[in-house]
Short mmCIF file of C-alpha atoms (C1' of nucleotides) in Angstrom, two decimals:
data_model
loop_
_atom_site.label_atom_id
_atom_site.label_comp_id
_atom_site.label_asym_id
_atom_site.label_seq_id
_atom_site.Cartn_x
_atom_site.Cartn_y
_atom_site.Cartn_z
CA UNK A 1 -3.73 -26.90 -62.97
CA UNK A 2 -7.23 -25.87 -64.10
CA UNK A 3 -8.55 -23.83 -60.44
CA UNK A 4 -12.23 -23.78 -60.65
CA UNK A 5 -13.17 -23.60 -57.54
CA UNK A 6 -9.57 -24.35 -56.46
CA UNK A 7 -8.25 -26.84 -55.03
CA UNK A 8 -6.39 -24.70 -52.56
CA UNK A 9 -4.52 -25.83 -49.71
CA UNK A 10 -7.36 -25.67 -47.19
CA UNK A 11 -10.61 -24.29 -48.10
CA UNK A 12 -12.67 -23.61 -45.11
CA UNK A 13 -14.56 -26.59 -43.19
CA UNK A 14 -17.97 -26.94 -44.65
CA UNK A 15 -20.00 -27.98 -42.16
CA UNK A 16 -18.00 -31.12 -40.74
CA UNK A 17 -14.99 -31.31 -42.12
CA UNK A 18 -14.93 -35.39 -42.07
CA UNK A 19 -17.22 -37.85 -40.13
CA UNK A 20 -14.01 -38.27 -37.68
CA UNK A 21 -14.08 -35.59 -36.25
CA UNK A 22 -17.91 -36.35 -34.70
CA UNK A 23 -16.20 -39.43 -33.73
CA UNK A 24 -13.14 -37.77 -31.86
CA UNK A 25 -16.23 -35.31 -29.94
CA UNK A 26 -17.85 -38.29 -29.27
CA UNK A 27 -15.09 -39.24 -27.49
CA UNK A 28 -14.02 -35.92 -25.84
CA UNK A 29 -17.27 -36.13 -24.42
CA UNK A 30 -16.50 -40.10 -22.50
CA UNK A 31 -13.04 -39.14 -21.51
CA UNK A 32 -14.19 -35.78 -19.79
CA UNK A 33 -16.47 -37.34 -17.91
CA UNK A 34 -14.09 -39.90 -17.31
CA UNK A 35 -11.43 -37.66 -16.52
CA UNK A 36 -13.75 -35.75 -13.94
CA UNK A 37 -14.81 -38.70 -11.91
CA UNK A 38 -11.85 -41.00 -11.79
CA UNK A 39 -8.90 -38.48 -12.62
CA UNK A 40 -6.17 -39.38 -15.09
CA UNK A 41 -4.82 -42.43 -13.28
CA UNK A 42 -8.11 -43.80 -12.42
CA UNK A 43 -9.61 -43.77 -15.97
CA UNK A 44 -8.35 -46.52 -18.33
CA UNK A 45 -8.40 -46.09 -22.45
CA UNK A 46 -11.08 -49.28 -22.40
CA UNK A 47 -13.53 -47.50 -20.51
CA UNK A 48 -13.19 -44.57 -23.03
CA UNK A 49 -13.64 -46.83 -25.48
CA UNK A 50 -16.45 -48.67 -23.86
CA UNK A 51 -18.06 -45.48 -23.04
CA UNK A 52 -18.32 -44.61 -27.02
CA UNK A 53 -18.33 -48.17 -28.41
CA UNK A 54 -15.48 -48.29 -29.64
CA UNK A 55 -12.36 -50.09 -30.00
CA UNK A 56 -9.58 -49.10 -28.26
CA UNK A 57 -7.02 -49.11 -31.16
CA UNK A 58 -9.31 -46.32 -32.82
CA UNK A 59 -9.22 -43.87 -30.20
CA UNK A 60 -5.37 -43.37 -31.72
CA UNK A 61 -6.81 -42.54 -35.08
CA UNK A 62 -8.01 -39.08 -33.22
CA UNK A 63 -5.54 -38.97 -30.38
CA UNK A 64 -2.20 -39.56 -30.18
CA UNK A 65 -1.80 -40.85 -26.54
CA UNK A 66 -4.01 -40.71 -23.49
CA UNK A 67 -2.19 -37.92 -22.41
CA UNK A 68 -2.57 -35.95 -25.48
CA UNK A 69 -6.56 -36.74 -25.34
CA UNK A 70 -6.79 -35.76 -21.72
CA UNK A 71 -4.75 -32.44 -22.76
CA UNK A 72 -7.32 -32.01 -25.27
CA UNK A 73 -10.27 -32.76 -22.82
CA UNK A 74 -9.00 -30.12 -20.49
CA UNK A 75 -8.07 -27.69 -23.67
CA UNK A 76 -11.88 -27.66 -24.91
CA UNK A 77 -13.53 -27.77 -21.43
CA UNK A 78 -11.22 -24.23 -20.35
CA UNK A 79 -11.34 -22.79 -23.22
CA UNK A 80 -14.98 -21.17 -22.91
CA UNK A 81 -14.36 -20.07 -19.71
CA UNK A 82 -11.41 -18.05 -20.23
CA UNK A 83 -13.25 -16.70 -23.14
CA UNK A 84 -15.75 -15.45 -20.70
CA UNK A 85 -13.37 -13.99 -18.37
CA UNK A 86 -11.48 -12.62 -20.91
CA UNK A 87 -14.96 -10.84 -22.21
CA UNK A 88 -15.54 -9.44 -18.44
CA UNK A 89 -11.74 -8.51 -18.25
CA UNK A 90 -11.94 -6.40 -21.83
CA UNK A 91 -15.15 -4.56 -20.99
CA UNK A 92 -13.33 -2.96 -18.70
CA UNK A 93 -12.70 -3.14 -14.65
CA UNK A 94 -14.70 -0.30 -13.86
CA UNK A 95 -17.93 -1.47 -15.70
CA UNK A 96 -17.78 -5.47 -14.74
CA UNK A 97 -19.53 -5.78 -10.98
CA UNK A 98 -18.31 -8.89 -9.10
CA UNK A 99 -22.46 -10.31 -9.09
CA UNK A 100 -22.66 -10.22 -12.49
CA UNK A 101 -19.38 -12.26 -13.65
CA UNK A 102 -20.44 -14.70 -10.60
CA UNK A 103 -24.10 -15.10 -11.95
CA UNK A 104 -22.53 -15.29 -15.52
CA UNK A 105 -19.84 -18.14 -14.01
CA UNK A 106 -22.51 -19.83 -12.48
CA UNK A 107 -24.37 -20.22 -16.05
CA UNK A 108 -21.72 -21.56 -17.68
CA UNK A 109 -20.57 -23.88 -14.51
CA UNK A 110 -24.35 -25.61 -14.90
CA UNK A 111 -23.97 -26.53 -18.83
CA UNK A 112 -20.74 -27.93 -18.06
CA UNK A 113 -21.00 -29.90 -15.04
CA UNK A 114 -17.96 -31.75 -15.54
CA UNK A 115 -15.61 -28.51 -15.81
CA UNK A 116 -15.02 -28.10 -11.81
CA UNK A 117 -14.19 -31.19 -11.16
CA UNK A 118 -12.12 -31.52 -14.15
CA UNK A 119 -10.27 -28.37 -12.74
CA UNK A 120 -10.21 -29.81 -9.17
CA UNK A 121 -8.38 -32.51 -10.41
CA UNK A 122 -5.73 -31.01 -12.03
CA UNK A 123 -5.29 -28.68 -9.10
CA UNK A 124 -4.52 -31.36 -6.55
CA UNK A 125 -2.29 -32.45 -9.19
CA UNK A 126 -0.66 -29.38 -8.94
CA UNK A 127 -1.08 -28.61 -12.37
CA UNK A 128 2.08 -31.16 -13.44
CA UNK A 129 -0.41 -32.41 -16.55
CA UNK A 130 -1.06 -28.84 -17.80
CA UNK A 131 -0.28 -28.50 -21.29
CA UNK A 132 2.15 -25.36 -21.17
CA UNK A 133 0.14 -23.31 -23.19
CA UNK A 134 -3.20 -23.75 -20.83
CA UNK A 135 -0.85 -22.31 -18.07
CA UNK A 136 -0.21 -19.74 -20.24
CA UNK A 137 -3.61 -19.09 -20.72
CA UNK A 138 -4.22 -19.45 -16.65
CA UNK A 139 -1.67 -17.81 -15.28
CA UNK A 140 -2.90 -14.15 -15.90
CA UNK A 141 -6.69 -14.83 -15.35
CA UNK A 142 -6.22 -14.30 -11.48
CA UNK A 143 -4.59 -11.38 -11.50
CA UNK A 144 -6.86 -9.88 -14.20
CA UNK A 145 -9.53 -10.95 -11.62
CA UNK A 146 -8.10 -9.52 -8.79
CA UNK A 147 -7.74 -5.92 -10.39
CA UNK A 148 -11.24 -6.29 -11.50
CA UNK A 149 -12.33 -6.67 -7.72
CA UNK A 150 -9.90 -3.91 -6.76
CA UNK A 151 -11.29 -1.41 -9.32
CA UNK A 152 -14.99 -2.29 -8.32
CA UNK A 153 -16.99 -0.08 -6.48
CA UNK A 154 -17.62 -1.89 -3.21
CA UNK A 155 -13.40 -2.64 -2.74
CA UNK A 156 -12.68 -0.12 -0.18
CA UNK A 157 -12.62 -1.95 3.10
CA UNK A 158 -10.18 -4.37 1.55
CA UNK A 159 -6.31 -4.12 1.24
CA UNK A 160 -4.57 -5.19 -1.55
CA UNK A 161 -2.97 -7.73 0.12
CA UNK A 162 -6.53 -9.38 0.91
CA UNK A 163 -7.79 -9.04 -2.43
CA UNK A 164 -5.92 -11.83 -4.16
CA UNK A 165 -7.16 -14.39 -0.98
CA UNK A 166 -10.61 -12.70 -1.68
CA UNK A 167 -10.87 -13.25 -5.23
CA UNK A 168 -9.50 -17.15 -4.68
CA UNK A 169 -11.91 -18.24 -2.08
CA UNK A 170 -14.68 -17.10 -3.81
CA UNK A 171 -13.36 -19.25 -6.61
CA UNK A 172 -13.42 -22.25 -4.12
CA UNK A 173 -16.61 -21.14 -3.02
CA UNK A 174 -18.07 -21.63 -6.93
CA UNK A 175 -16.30 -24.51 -8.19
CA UNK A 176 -16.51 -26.41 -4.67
CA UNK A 177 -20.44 -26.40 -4.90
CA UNK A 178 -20.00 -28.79 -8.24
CA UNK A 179 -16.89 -30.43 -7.13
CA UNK A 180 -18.87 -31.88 -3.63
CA UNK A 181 -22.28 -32.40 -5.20
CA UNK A 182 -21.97 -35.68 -5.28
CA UNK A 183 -20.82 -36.97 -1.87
CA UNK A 184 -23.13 -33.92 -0.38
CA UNK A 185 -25.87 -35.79 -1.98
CA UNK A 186 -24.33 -39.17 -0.80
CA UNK A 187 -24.45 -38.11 2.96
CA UNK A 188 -27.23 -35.24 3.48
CA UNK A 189 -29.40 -36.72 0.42
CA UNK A 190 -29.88 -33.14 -1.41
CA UNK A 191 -29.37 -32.66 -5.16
CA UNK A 192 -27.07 -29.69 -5.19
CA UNK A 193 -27.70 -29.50 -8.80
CA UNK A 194 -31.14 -29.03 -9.02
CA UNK A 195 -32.52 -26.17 -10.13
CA UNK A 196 -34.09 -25.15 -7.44
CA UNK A 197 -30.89 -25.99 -5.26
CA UNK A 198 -29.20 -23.93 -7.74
CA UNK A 199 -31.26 -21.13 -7.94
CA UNK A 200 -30.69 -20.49 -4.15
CA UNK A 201 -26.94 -20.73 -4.46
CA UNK A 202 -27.05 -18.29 -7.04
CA UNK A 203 -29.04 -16.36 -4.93
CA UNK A 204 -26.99 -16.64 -1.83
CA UNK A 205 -23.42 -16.06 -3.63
CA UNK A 206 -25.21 -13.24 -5.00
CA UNK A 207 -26.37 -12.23 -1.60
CA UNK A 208 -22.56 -12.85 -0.09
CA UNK A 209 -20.81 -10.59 -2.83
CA UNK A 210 -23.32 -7.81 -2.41
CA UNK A 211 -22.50 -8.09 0.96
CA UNK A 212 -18.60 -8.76 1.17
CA UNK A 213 -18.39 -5.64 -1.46
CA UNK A 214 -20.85 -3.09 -0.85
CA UNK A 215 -21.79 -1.10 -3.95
CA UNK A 216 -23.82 1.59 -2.56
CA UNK A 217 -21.26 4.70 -2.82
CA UNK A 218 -23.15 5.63 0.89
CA UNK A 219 -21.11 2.94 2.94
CA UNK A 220 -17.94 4.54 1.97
CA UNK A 221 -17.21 7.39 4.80
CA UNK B 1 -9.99 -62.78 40.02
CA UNK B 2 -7.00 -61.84 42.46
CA UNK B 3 -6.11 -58.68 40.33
CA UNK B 4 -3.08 -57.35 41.06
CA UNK B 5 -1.60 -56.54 37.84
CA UNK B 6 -2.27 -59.14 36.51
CA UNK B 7 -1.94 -60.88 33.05
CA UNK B 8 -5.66 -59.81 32.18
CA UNK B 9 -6.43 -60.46 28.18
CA UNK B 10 -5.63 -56.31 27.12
CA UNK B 11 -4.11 -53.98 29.37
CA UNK B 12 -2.96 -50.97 28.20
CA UNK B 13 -0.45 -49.98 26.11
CA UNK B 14 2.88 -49.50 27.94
CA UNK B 15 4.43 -47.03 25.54
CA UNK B 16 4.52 -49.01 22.48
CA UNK B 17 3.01 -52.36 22.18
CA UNK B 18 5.21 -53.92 19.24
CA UNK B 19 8.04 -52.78 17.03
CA UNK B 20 5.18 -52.78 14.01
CA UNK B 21 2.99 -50.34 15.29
CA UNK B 22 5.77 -47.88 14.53
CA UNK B 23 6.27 -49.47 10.92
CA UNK B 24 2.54 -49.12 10.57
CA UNK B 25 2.77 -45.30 11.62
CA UNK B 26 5.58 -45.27 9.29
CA UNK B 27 3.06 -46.49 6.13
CA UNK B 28 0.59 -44.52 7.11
CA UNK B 29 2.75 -41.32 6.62
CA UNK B 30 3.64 -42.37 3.43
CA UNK B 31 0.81 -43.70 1.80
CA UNK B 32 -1.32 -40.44 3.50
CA UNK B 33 1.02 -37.89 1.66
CA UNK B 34 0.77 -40.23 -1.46
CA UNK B 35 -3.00 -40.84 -1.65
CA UNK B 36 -3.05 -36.57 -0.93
CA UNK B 37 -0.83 -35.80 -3.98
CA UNK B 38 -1.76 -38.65 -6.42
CA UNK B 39 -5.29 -40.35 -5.25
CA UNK B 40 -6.08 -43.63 -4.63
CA UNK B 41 -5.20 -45.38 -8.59
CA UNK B 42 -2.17 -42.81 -8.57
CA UNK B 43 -0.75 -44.53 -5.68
CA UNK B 44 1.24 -47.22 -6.23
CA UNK B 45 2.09 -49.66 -3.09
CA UNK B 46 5.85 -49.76 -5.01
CA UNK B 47 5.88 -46.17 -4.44
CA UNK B 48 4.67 -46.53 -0.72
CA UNK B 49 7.16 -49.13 -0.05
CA UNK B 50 9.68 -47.10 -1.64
CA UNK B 51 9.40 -44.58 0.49
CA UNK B 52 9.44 -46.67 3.70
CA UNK B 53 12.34 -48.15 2.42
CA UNK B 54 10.42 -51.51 2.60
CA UNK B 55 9.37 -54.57 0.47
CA UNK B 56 5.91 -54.18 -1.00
CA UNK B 57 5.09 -57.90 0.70
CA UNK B 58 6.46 -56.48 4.36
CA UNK B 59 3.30 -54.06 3.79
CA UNK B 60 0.72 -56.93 3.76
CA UNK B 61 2.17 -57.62 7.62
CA UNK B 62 0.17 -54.18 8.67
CA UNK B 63 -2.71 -53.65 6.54
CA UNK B 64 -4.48 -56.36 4.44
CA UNK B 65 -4.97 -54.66 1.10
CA UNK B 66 -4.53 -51.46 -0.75
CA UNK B 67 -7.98 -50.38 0.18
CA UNK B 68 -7.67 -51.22 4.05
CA UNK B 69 -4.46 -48.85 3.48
CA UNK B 70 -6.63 -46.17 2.11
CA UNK B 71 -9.11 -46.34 4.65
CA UNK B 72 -6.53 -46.68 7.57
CA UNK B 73 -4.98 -43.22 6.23
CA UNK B 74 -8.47 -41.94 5.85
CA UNK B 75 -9.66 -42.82 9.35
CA UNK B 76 -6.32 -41.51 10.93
CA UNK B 77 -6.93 -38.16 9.15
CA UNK B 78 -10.12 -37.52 9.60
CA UNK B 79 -10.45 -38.90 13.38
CA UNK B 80 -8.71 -35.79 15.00
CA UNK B 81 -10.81 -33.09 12.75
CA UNK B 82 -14.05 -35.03 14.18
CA UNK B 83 -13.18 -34.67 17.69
CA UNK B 84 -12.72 -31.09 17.56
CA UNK B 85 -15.61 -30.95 15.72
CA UNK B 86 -17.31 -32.47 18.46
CA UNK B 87 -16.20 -30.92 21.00
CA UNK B 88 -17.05 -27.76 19.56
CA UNK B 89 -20.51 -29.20 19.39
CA UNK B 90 -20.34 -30.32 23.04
CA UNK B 91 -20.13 -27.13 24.10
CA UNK B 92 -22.98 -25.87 23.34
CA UNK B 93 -24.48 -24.07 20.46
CA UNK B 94 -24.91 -21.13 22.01
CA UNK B 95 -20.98 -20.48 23.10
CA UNK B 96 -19.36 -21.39 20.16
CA UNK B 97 -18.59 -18.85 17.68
CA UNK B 98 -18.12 -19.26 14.17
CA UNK B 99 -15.20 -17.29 14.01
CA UNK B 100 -13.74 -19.27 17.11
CA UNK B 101 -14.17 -22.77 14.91
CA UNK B 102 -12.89 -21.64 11.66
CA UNK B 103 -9.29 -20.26 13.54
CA UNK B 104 -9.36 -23.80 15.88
CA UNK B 105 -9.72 -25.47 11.98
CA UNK B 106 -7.27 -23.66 10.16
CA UNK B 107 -4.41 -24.38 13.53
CA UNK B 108 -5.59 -27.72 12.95
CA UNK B 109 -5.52 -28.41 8.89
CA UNK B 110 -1.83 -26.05 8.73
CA UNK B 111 -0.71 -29.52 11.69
CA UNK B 112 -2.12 -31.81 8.81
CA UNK B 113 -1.85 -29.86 5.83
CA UNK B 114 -2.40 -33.68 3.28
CA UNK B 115 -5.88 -34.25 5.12
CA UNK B 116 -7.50 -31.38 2.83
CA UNK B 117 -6.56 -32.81 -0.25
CA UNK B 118 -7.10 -36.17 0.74
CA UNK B 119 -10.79 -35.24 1.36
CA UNK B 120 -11.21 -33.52 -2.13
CA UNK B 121 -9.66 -36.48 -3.72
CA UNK B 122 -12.77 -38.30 -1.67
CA UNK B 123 -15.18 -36.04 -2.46
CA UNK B 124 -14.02 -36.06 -6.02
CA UNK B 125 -14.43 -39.87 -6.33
CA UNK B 126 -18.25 -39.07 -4.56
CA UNK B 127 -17.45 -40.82 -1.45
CA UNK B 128 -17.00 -43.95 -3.31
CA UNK B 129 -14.35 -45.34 -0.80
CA UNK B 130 -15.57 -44.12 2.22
CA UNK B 131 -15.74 -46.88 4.77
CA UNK B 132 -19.31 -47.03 5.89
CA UNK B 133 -18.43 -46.25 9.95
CA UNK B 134 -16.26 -43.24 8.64
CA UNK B 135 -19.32 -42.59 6.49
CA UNK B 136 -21.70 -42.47 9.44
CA UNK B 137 -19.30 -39.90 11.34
CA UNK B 138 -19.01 -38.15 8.73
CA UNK B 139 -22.47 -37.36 7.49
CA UNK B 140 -23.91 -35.84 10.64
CA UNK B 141 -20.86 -33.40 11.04
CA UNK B 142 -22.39 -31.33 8.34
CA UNK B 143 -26.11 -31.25 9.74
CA UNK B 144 -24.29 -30.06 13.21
CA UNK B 145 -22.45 -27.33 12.27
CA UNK B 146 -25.46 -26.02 10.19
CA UNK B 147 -27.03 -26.11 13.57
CA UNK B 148 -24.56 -24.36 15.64
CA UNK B 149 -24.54 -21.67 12.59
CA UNK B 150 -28.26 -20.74 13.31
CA UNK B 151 -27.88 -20.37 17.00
CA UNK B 152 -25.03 -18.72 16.67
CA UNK B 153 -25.71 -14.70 17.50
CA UNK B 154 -25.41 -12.86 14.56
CA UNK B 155 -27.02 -15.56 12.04
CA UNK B 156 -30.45 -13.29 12.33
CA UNK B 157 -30.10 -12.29 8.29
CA UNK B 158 -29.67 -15.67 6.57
CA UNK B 159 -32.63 -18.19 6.41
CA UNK B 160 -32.62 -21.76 7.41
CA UNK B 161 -32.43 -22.37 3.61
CA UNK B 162 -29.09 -20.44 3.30
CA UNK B 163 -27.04 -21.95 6.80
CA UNK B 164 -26.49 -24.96 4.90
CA UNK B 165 -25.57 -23.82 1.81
CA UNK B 166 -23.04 -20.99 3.94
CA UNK B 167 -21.56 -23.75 5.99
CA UNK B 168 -20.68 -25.38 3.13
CA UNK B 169 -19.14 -22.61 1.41
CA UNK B 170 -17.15 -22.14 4.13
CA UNK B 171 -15.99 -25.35 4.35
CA UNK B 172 -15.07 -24.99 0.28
CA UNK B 173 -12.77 -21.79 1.41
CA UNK B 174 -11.21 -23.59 4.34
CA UNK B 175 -10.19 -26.59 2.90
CA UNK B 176 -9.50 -25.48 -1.18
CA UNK B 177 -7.03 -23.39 0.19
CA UNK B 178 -4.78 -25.54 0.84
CA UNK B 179 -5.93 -27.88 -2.22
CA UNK B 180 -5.08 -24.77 -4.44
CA UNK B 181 -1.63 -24.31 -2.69
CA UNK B 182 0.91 -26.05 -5.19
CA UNK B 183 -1.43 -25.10 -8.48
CA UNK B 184 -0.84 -21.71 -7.20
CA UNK B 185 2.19 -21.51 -6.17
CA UNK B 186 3.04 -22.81 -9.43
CA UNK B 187 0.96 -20.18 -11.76
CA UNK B 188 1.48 -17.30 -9.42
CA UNK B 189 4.64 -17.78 -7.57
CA UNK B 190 3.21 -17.06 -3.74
CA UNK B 191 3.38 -19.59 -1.17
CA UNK B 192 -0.08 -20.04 0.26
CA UNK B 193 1.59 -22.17 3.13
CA UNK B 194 3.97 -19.59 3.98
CA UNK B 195 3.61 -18.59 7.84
CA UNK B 196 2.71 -15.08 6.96
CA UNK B 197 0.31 -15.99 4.14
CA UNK B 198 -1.36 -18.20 6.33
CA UNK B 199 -2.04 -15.70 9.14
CA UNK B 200 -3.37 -13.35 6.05
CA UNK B 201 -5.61 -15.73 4.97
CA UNK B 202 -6.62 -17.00 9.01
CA UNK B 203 -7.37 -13.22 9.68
CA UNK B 204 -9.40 -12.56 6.17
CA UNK B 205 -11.69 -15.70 7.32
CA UNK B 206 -12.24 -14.18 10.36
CA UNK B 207 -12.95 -10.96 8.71
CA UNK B 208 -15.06 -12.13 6.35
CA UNK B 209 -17.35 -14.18 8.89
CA UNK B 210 -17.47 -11.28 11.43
CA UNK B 211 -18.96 -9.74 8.13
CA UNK B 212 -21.41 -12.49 7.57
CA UNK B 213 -22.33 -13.03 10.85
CA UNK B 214 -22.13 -9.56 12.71
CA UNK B 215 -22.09 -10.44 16.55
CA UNK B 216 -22.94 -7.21 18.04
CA UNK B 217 -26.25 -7.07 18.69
CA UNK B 218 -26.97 -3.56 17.67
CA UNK B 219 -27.26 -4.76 14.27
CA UNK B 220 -30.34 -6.70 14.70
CA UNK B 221 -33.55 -4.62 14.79
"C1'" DG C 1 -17.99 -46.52 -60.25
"C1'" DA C 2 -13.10 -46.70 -59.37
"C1'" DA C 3 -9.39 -44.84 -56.57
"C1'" DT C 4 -7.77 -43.34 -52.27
"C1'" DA C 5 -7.46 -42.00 -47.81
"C1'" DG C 6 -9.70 -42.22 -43.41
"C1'" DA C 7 -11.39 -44.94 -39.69
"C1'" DA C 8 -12.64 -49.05 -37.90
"C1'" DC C 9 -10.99 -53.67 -36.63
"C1'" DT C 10 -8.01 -58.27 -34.67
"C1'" DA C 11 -4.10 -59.80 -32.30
"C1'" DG C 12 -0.65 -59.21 -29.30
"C1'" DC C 13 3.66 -57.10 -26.98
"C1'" DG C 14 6.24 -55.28 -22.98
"C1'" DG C 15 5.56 -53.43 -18.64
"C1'" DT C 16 3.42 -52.61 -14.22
"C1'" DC C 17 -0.20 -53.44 -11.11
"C1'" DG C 18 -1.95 -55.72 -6.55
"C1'" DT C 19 -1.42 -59.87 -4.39
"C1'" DT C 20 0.31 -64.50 -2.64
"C1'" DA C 21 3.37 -68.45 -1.25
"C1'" DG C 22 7.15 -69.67 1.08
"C1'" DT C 23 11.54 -68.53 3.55
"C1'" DT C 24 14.68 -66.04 6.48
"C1'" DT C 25 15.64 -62.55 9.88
"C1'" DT C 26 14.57 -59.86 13.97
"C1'" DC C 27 12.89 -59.10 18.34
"C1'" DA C 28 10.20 -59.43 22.71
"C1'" DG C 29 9.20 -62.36 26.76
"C1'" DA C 30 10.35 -66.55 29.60
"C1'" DT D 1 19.88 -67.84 26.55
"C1'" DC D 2 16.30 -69.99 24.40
"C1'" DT D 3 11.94 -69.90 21.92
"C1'" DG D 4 8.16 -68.61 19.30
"C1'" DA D 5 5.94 -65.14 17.05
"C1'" DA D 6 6.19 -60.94 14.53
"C1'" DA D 7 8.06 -58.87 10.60
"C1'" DA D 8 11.12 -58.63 7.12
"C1'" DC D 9 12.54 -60.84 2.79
"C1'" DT D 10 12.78 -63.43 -2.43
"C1'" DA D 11 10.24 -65.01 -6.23
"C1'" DA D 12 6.58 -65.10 -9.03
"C1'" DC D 13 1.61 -65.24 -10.61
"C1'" DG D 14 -2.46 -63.52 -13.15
"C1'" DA D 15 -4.64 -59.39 -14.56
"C1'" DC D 16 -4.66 -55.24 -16.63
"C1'" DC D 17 -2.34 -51.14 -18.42
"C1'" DG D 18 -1.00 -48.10 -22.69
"C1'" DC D 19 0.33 -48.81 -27.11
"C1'" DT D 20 1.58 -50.86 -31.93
"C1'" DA D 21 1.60 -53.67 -36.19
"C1'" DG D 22 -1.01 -55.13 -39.67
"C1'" DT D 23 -5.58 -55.83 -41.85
"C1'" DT D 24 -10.37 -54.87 -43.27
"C1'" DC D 25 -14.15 -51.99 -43.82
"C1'" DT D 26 -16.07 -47.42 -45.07
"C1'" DA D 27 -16.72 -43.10 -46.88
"C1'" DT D 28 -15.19 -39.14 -49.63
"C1'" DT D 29 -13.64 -37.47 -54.10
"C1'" DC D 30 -12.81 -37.49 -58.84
#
DNA sequence: GAATAGAACTAGCGGTCGTTAGTTTTCAGA
DNA sequence: TCTGAAAACTAACGACCGCTAGTTCTATTC
């Protein structure tokens, strides 16, 4: 047993640990888009495997089962954002204001795309293909949220009872926009996602918080 | 042409013309909460049949295919929430109030409560399966109510950029909170369908578009 | 450069899908 | 009550689904 460097059980990933595992991102990145537009049922392992030129016998050399890769799809695509919240939630209620963590949302919404609808899907679902430890990870973020809004300035003229409604249409409000870009652009002919179109959205939500929640200390008698 | 009653090609329907229209009624209840809860390639016509407590071949006698079931259930749904729509529109810009549509809605979608979800599942799959008639009714619905937003008394602070973008948020709160009703009743426990939830979240909207749209005129300078 | 494990492949199985052909039962109108 | 059509049924087809066994190619590691 001569160490050296060692040959210890695992040494941290150099760079990329194998050439597989670009291969099993490659095909995160087919079946979330997949996933998205079609929803579990409507997306077949062939297209995957179209969709990355592959074989469909080698998607099982990074995934176990469809379900476990669409687990993983949804694992990846969440995880940032309840990273992000979780930032907002630890810098403490009184310091986060409800524009900011909107604008900061929005951001993240626009480099993934493919997150709302993702989420939309699982949520007419109802959430039966959540891996238990994503609920988990869920099931606290709206509360956290809704103390955040109650602890903001500009939460006086609501009750606590409205809060929680408060806090979950404005998450309809942002996820919608992505979710119904698509037919919106099918019937009225705009491109909700371009920037400009998304610049004013950001602009209005902004507009709408500052509005719904007040944070000049003068409004409050 | 001696009328009397007369045997003339189509009069109208006594009560109920055959036996089948009320097997057909029968599918469409099924195969409506189906396509709501699992989408069109969850939806199998076993399970439809199942629940009719029919032969899958006995539901070829109504409707000609899977997709002429789809849009059938689609048509029925949407039909009624049109109408109103309509109606609303009849009247005149100038009468209708926002907060007078979004209560007439909510009565409406709590009578249906699958037709939400079954229009997120369509706007999910982009409109993809829209029948092009229900496509044409559709698409001018949102142009209208954009309209009768900017007439509407207290609209004075947004621009005619913003109505569209605010009617469609709206629309996002209205209908993903019913979407969002199992998910959260499954992370959080509360019953968003719940008669006294509901009139919370009826009274917030109109709260929070009395807010938007402030209808006493002393407001505007 | 040889050894070895990882990652691609070919071929195919069992099951379920939407759909059809053909037959029997049920029901409305004379 | 009789008759014809509407509406139910049985049986089964071809296509496609997720998945597996077994094999070949490829790349990493001494």
């Amino acid at each position: 047993m001569p160490s050296g460097p060692s040959t210890d059980a695992e040494r941290d990933a150099p760079a990329l640990r194998r050439k597989g595992e670009l291969t099993a991102g490659r095909i995160l990145d087919a079946a979330e888009a997949l996933f998205a537009e079609y929803g579990y049922a409507g997306t077949t392992l062939r297209d995957v495997a179209t969709r990355v030129d592959l074989r469909i016998p080698s998607l099982y050399n990074h995934f176990a089962s469809k379900e476990a890769l669409y687990a993983a799809v949804l694992e990846r695509g969440i995880g940032p954002v309840l990273e992000i919240l979780g930032e907002f939630n630890a810098q403490g209620a009184s310091r986060g204001n409800p524009a900011a963590v909107i604008e900061r949302v929005m951001q993240l919404l626009q480099r993934y795309p493919n997150l709302p609808r993702l989420v939309f899907q699982e949520a007419l679902a109802g959430g039966h293909r959540l891996t238990p430890m994503l609920r988990e990870r869920i099931a606290p973020v709206f509360g956290r949220a809704s103390e955040m809004v109650v602890a903001s300035p500009g939460a006086g003229r609501w009750t606590a009872e409205q809060v929680p409604l408060l806090v979950l249409a404005m998450y309809h409000v942002l996820v919608g926009y992505f979710v119904s870009a698509s037919l919106f652009a099918d019937l009225n002919g705009g491109d909700l996602l371009s920037p400009p179109m998304f610049a004013q959205q950001t602009a209005l939500l902004r507009e709408i918080v500052t509005t719904l929640f007040p944070a000049d200390p003068i409004a409050t008698p």
